[in-house]
mmCIF file with all atom_site columns, C-alpha atoms in Angstrom:
data_model
loop_
_atom_site.group_PDB
_atom_site.id
_atom_site.type_symbol
_atom_site.label_atom_id
_atom_site.label_alt_id
_atom_site.label_comp_id
_atom_site.label_asym_id
_atom_site.label_entity_id
_atom_site.label_seq_id
_atom_site.pdbx_PDB_ins_code
_atom_site.Cartn_x
_atom_site.Cartn_y
_atom_site.Cartn_z
_atom_site.occupancy
_atom_site.B_iso_or_equiv
_atom_site.pdbx_formal_charge
_atom_site.auth_seq_id
_atom_site.auth_comp_id
_atom_site.auth_asym_id
_atom_site.auth_atom_id
_atom_site.pdbx_PDB_model_num
ATOM 1   C CA . UNK A 1 1   ? 86.629  101.151 92.669  1.00 0.00 ? 1   UNK A CA 1
ATOM 2   C CA . UNK A 1 2   ? 84.974  104.496 92.023  1.00 0.00 ? 2   UNK A CA 1
ATOM 3   C CA . UNK A 1 3   ? 82.174  104.846 89.494  1.00 0.00 ? 3   UNK A CA 1
ATOM 4   C CA . UNK A 1 4   ? 81.427  107.977 87.462  1.00 0.00 ? 4   UNK A CA 1
ATOM 5   C CA . UNK A 1 5   ? 77.908  108.345 86.128  1.00 0.00 ? 5   UNK A CA 1
ATOM 6   C CA . UNK A 1 6   ? 77.396  109.390 82.542  1.00 0.00 ? 6   UNK A CA 1
ATOM 7   C CA . UNK A 1 7   ? 76.373  112.905 83.682  1.00 0.00 ? 7   UNK A CA 1
ATOM 8   C CA . UNK A 1 8   ? 79.541  113.254 85.780  1.00 0.00 ? 8   UNK A CA 1
ATOM 9   C CA . UNK A 1 9   ? 81.752  112.052 82.918  1.00 0.00 ? 9   UNK A CA 1
ATOM 10  C CA . UNK A 1 10  ? 80.158  114.513 80.496  1.00 0.00 ? 10  UNK A CA 1
ATOM 11  C CA . UNK A 1 11  ? 80.695  117.430 82.891  1.00 0.00 ? 11  UNK A CA 1
ATOM 12  C CA . UNK A 1 12  ? 84.291  116.379 83.617  1.00 0.00 ? 12  UNK A CA 1
ATOM 13  C CA . UNK A 1 13  ? 85.011  116.274 79.861  1.00 0.00 ? 13  UNK A CA 1
ATOM 14  C CA . UNK A 1 14  ? 83.563  119.792 79.531  1.00 0.00 ? 14  UNK A CA 1
ATOM 15  C CA . UNK A 1 15  ? 85.751  121.056 82.396  1.00 0.00 ? 15  UNK A CA 1
ATOM 16  C CA . UNK A 1 16  ? 88.815  119.326 80.969  1.00 0.00 ? 16  UNK A CA 1
ATOM 17  C CA . UNK A 1 17  ? 88.296  121.075 77.635  1.00 0.00 ? 17  UNK A CA 1
ATOM 18  C CA . UNK A 1 18  ? 88.401  124.432 79.471  1.00 0.00 ? 18  UNK A CA 1
ATOM 19  C CA . UNK A 1 19  ? 91.856  123.898 80.986  1.00 0.00 ? 19  UNK A CA 1
ATOM 20  C CA . UNK A 1 20  ? 94.929  124.532 78.873  1.00 0.00 ? 20  UNK A CA 1
ATOM 21  C CA . UNK A 1 21  ? 97.023  121.620 80.203  1.00 0.00 ? 21  UNK A CA 1
ATOM 22  C CA . UNK A 1 22  ? 96.124  118.148 78.893  1.00 0.00 ? 22  UNK A CA 1
ATOM 23  C CA . UNK A 1 23  ? 98.734  116.547 81.160  1.00 0.00 ? 23  UNK A CA 1
ATOM 24  C CA . UNK A 1 24  ? 96.559  117.186 84.253  1.00 0.00 ? 24  UNK A CA 1
ATOM 25  C CA . UNK A 1 25  ? 94.354  114.449 85.681  1.00 0.00 ? 25  UNK A CA 1
ATOM 26  C CA . UNK A 1 26  ? 91.138  114.862 87.595  1.00 0.00 ? 26  UNK A CA 1
ATOM 27  C CA . UNK A 1 27  ? 92.003  114.366 91.278  1.00 0.00 ? 27  UNK A CA 1
ATOM 28  C CA . UNK A 1 28  ? 89.370  113.182 93.756  1.00 0.00 ? 28  UNK A CA 1
ATOM 29  C CA . UNK A 1 29  ? 90.335  113.714 97.387  1.00 0.00 ? 29  UNK A CA 1
ATOM 30  C CA . UNK A 1 30  ? 89.154  113.907 100.956 1.00 0.00 ? 30  UNK A CA 1
ATOM 31  C CA . UNK A 1 31  ? 90.366  116.522 103.415 1.00 0.00 ? 31  UNK A CA 1
ATOM 32  C CA . UNK A 1 32  ? 89.532  117.578 106.955 1.00 0.00 ? 32  UNK A CA 1
ATOM 33  C CA . UNK A 1 33  ? 86.725  120.127 107.025 1.00 0.00 ? 33  UNK A CA 1
ATOM 34  C CA . UNK A 1 34  ? 83.055  120.654 106.423 1.00 0.00 ? 34  UNK A CA 1
ATOM 35  C CA . UNK A 1 35  ? 80.321  120.330 109.005 1.00 0.00 ? 35  UNK A CA 1
ATOM 36  C CA . UNK A 1 36  ? 80.633  116.540 109.316 1.00 0.00 ? 36  UNK A CA 1
ATOM 37  C CA . UNK A 1 37  ? 84.417  116.252 109.764 1.00 0.00 ? 37  UNK A CA 1
ATOM 38  C CA . UNK A 1 38  ? 85.645  115.273 106.296 1.00 0.00 ? 38  UNK A CA 1
ATOM 39  C CA . UNK A 1 39  ? 85.043  117.002 102.992 1.00 0.00 ? 39  UNK A CA 1
ATOM 40  C CA . UNK A 1 40  ? 85.167  115.835 99.365  1.00 0.00 ? 40  UNK A CA 1
ATOM 41  C CA . UNK A 1 41  ? 87.210  117.728 96.813  1.00 0.00 ? 41  UNK A CA 1
ATOM 42  C CA . UNK A 1 42  ? 88.012  117.637 93.107  1.00 0.00 ? 42  UNK A CA 1
ATOM 43  C CA . UNK A 1 43  ? 90.667  119.424 91.069  1.00 0.00 ? 43  UNK A CA 1
ATOM 44  C CA . UNK A 1 44  ? 92.879  118.960 88.051  1.00 0.00 ? 44  UNK A CA 1
ATOM 45  C CA . UNK A 1 45  ? 96.392  118.040 89.138  1.00 0.00 ? 45  UNK A CA 1
ATOM 46  C CA . UNK A 1 46  ? 99.650  116.340 88.198  1.00 0.00 ? 46  UNK A CA 1
ATOM 47  C CA . UNK A 1 47  ? 99.994  112.663 89.009  1.00 0.00 ? 47  UNK A CA 1
ATOM 48  C CA . UNK A 1 48  ? 102.205 111.812 91.998  1.00 0.00 ? 48  UNK A CA 1
ATOM 49  C CA . UNK A 1 49  ? 104.237 108.631 92.528  1.00 0.00 ? 49  UNK A CA 1
ATOM 50  C CA . UNK A 1 50  ? 101.891 107.125 95.117  1.00 0.00 ? 50  UNK A CA 1
ATOM 51  C CA . UNK A 1 51  ? 98.589  108.059 93.415  1.00 0.00 ? 51  UNK A CA 1
ATOM 52  C CA . UNK A 1 52  ? 96.059  105.410 92.519  1.00 0.00 ? 52  UNK A CA 1
ATOM 53  C CA . UNK A 1 53  ? 94.864  105.716 88.912  1.00 0.00 ? 53  UNK A CA 1
ATOM 54  C CA . UNK A 1 54  ? 91.262  104.675 88.251  1.00 0.00 ? 54  UNK A CA 1
ATOM 55  C CA . UNK A 1 55  ? 89.107  104.803 85.144  1.00 0.00 ? 55  UNK A CA 1
ATOM 56  C CA . UNK A 1 56  ? 85.360  104.992 84.686  1.00 0.00 ? 56  UNK A CA 1
ATOM 57  C CA . UNK A 1 57  ? 83.322  106.091 81.656  1.00 0.00 ? 57  UNK A CA 1
ATOM 58  C CA . UNK A 1 58  ? 86.653  106.354 79.752  1.00 0.00 ? 58  UNK A CA 1
ATOM 59  C CA . UNK A 1 59  ? 87.851  109.078 82.169  1.00 0.00 ? 59  UNK A CA 1
ATOM 60  C CA . UNK A 1 60  ? 91.114  108.475 84.021  1.00 0.00 ? 60  UNK A CA 1
ATOM 61  C CA . UNK A 1 61  ? 91.367  110.089 87.449  1.00 0.00 ? 61  UNK A CA 1
ATOM 62  C CA . UNK A 1 62  ? 93.758  109.986 90.389  1.00 0.00 ? 62  UNK A CA 1
ATOM 63  C CA . UNK A 1 63  ? 93.347  109.527 94.139  1.00 0.00 ? 63  UNK A CA 1
ATOM 64  C CA . UNK A 1 64  ? 95.971  109.678 96.873  1.00 0.00 ? 64  UNK A CA 1
ATOM 65  C CA . UNK A 1 65  ? 96.125  106.529 99.073  1.00 0.00 ? 65  UNK A CA 1
ATOM 66  C CA . UNK A 1 66  ? 94.716  108.249 102.198 1.00 0.00 ? 66  UNK A CA 1
ATOM 67  C CA . UNK A 1 67  ? 91.698  109.528 100.277 1.00 0.00 ? 67  UNK A CA 1
ATOM 68  C CA . UNK A 1 68  ? 91.194  106.152 98.598  1.00 0.00 ? 68  UNK A CA 1
ATOM 69  C CA . UNK A 1 69  ? 90.393  104.642 102.004 1.00 0.00 ? 69  UNK A CA 1
ATOM 70  C CA . UNK A 1 70  ? 87.335  106.940 102.168 1.00 0.00 ? 70  UNK A CA 1
ATOM 71  C CA . UNK A 1 71  ? 86.391  107.006 98.482  1.00 0.00 ? 71  UNK A CA 1
ATOM 72  C CA . UNK A 1 72  ? 86.570  103.344 97.510  1.00 0.00 ? 72  UNK A CA 1
ATOM 73  C CA . UNK A 1 73  ? 83.093  102.212 96.457  1.00 0.00 ? 73  UNK A CA 1
ATOM 74  C CA . UNK A 1 74  ? 81.752  105.728 95.815  1.00 0.00 ? 74  UNK A CA 1
ATOM 75  C CA . UNK A 1 75  ? 79.627  106.832 92.901  1.00 0.00 ? 75  UNK A CA 1
ATOM 76  C CA . UNK A 1 76  ? 80.200  110.337 91.506  1.00 0.00 ? 76  UNK A CA 1
ATOM 77  C CA . UNK A 1 77  ? 77.235  112.006 89.828  1.00 0.00 ? 77  UNK A CA 1
ATOM 78  C CA . UNK A 1 78  ? 76.546  115.453 88.414  1.00 0.00 ? 78  UNK A CA 1
ATOM 79  C CA . UNK A 1 79  ? 73.156  117.131 88.760  1.00 0.00 ? 79  UNK A CA 1
ATOM 80  C CA . UNK A 1 80  ? 72.594  120.341 86.822  1.00 0.00 ? 80  UNK A CA 1
ATOM 81  C CA . UNK A 1 81  ? 68.804  120.419 87.050  1.00 0.00 ? 81  UNK A CA 1
ATOM 82  C CA . UNK A 1 82  ? 66.678  123.167 88.576  1.00 0.00 ? 82  UNK A CA 1
ATOM 83  C CA . UNK A 1 83  ? 67.691  122.194 92.117  1.00 0.00 ? 83  UNK A CA 1
ATOM 84  C CA . UNK A 1 84  ? 70.994  120.647 91.056  1.00 0.00 ? 84  UNK A CA 1
ATOM 85  C CA . UNK A 1 85  ? 73.883  120.630 93.487  1.00 0.00 ? 85  UNK A CA 1
ATOM 86  C CA . UNK A 1 86  ? 76.632  120.088 90.916  1.00 0.00 ? 86  UNK A CA 1
ATOM 87  C CA . UNK A 1 87  ? 78.875  117.112 91.652  1.00 0.00 ? 87  UNK A CA 1
ATOM 88  C CA . UNK A 1 88  ? 77.501  114.691 94.221  1.00 0.00 ? 88  UNK A CA 1
ATOM 89  C CA . UNK A 1 89  ? 79.466  111.859 95.768  1.00 0.00 ? 89  UNK A CA 1
ATOM 90  C CA . UNK A 1 90  ? 77.399  108.937 97.022  1.00 0.00 ? 90  UNK A CA 1
ATOM 91  C CA . UNK A 1 91  ? 79.481  107.148 99.627  1.00 0.00 ? 91  UNK A CA 1
ATOM 92  C CA . UNK A 1 92  ? 78.096  103.841 100.927 1.00 0.00 ? 92  UNK A CA 1
ATOM 93  C CA . UNK A 1 93  ? 80.587  103.779 103.820 1.00 0.00 ? 93  UNK A CA 1
ATOM 94  C CA . UNK A 1 94  ? 79.769  107.273 105.175 1.00 0.00 ? 94  UNK A CA 1
ATOM 95  C CA . UNK A 1 95  ? 78.110  107.095 108.587 1.00 0.00 ? 95  UNK A CA 1
ATOM 96  C CA . UNK A 1 96  ? 76.622  110.580 108.348 1.00 0.00 ? 96  UNK A CA 1
ATOM 97  C CA . UNK A 1 97  ? 76.521  113.213 105.617 1.00 0.00 ? 97  UNK A CA 1
ATOM 98  C CA . UNK A 1 98  ? 75.851  116.930 105.656 1.00 0.00 ? 98  UNK A CA 1
ATOM 99  C CA . UNK A 1 99  ? 72.808  118.431 103.974 1.00 0.00 ? 99  UNK A CA 1
ATOM 100 C CA . UNK A 1 100 ? 75.090  120.072 101.409 1.00 0.00 ? 100 UNK A CA 1
ATOM 101 C CA . UNK A 1 101 ? 76.387  116.642 100.345 1.00 0.00 ? 101 UNK A CA 1
ATOM 102 C CA . UNK A 1 102 ? 80.007  117.777 100.398 1.00 0.00 ? 102 UNK A CA 1
ATOM 103 C CA . UNK A 1 103 ? 81.013  116.581 103.857 1.00 0.00 ? 103 UNK A CA 1
ATOM 104 C CA . UNK A 1 104 ? 80.690  113.271 105.692 1.00 0.00 ? 104 UNK A CA 1
ATOM 105 C CA . UNK A 1 105 ? 81.815  111.260 108.668 1.00 0.00 ? 105 UNK A CA 1
#
């Protein structure tokens, strides 16, 4: 299960209102890259047959099965304060994380 904070849900709703295609879902994913080996990503995308559909804060989002292995149990937050980093993913199963907060191992 992946949890969106209220701040993350609000920002996602704002981003969704800016795209012209309501059929797209928010996709959370993990890919090879970053300074720690794996990198988080987010985009709006079409649902695929093997995607896992989750919901938090009344926002439905999709995750491919390979990414779900790494993302299960995460909390997604959004920080737009003075030193805000944007979206932050807090992953309790990450062994190490990069200072930027976008990559992990």
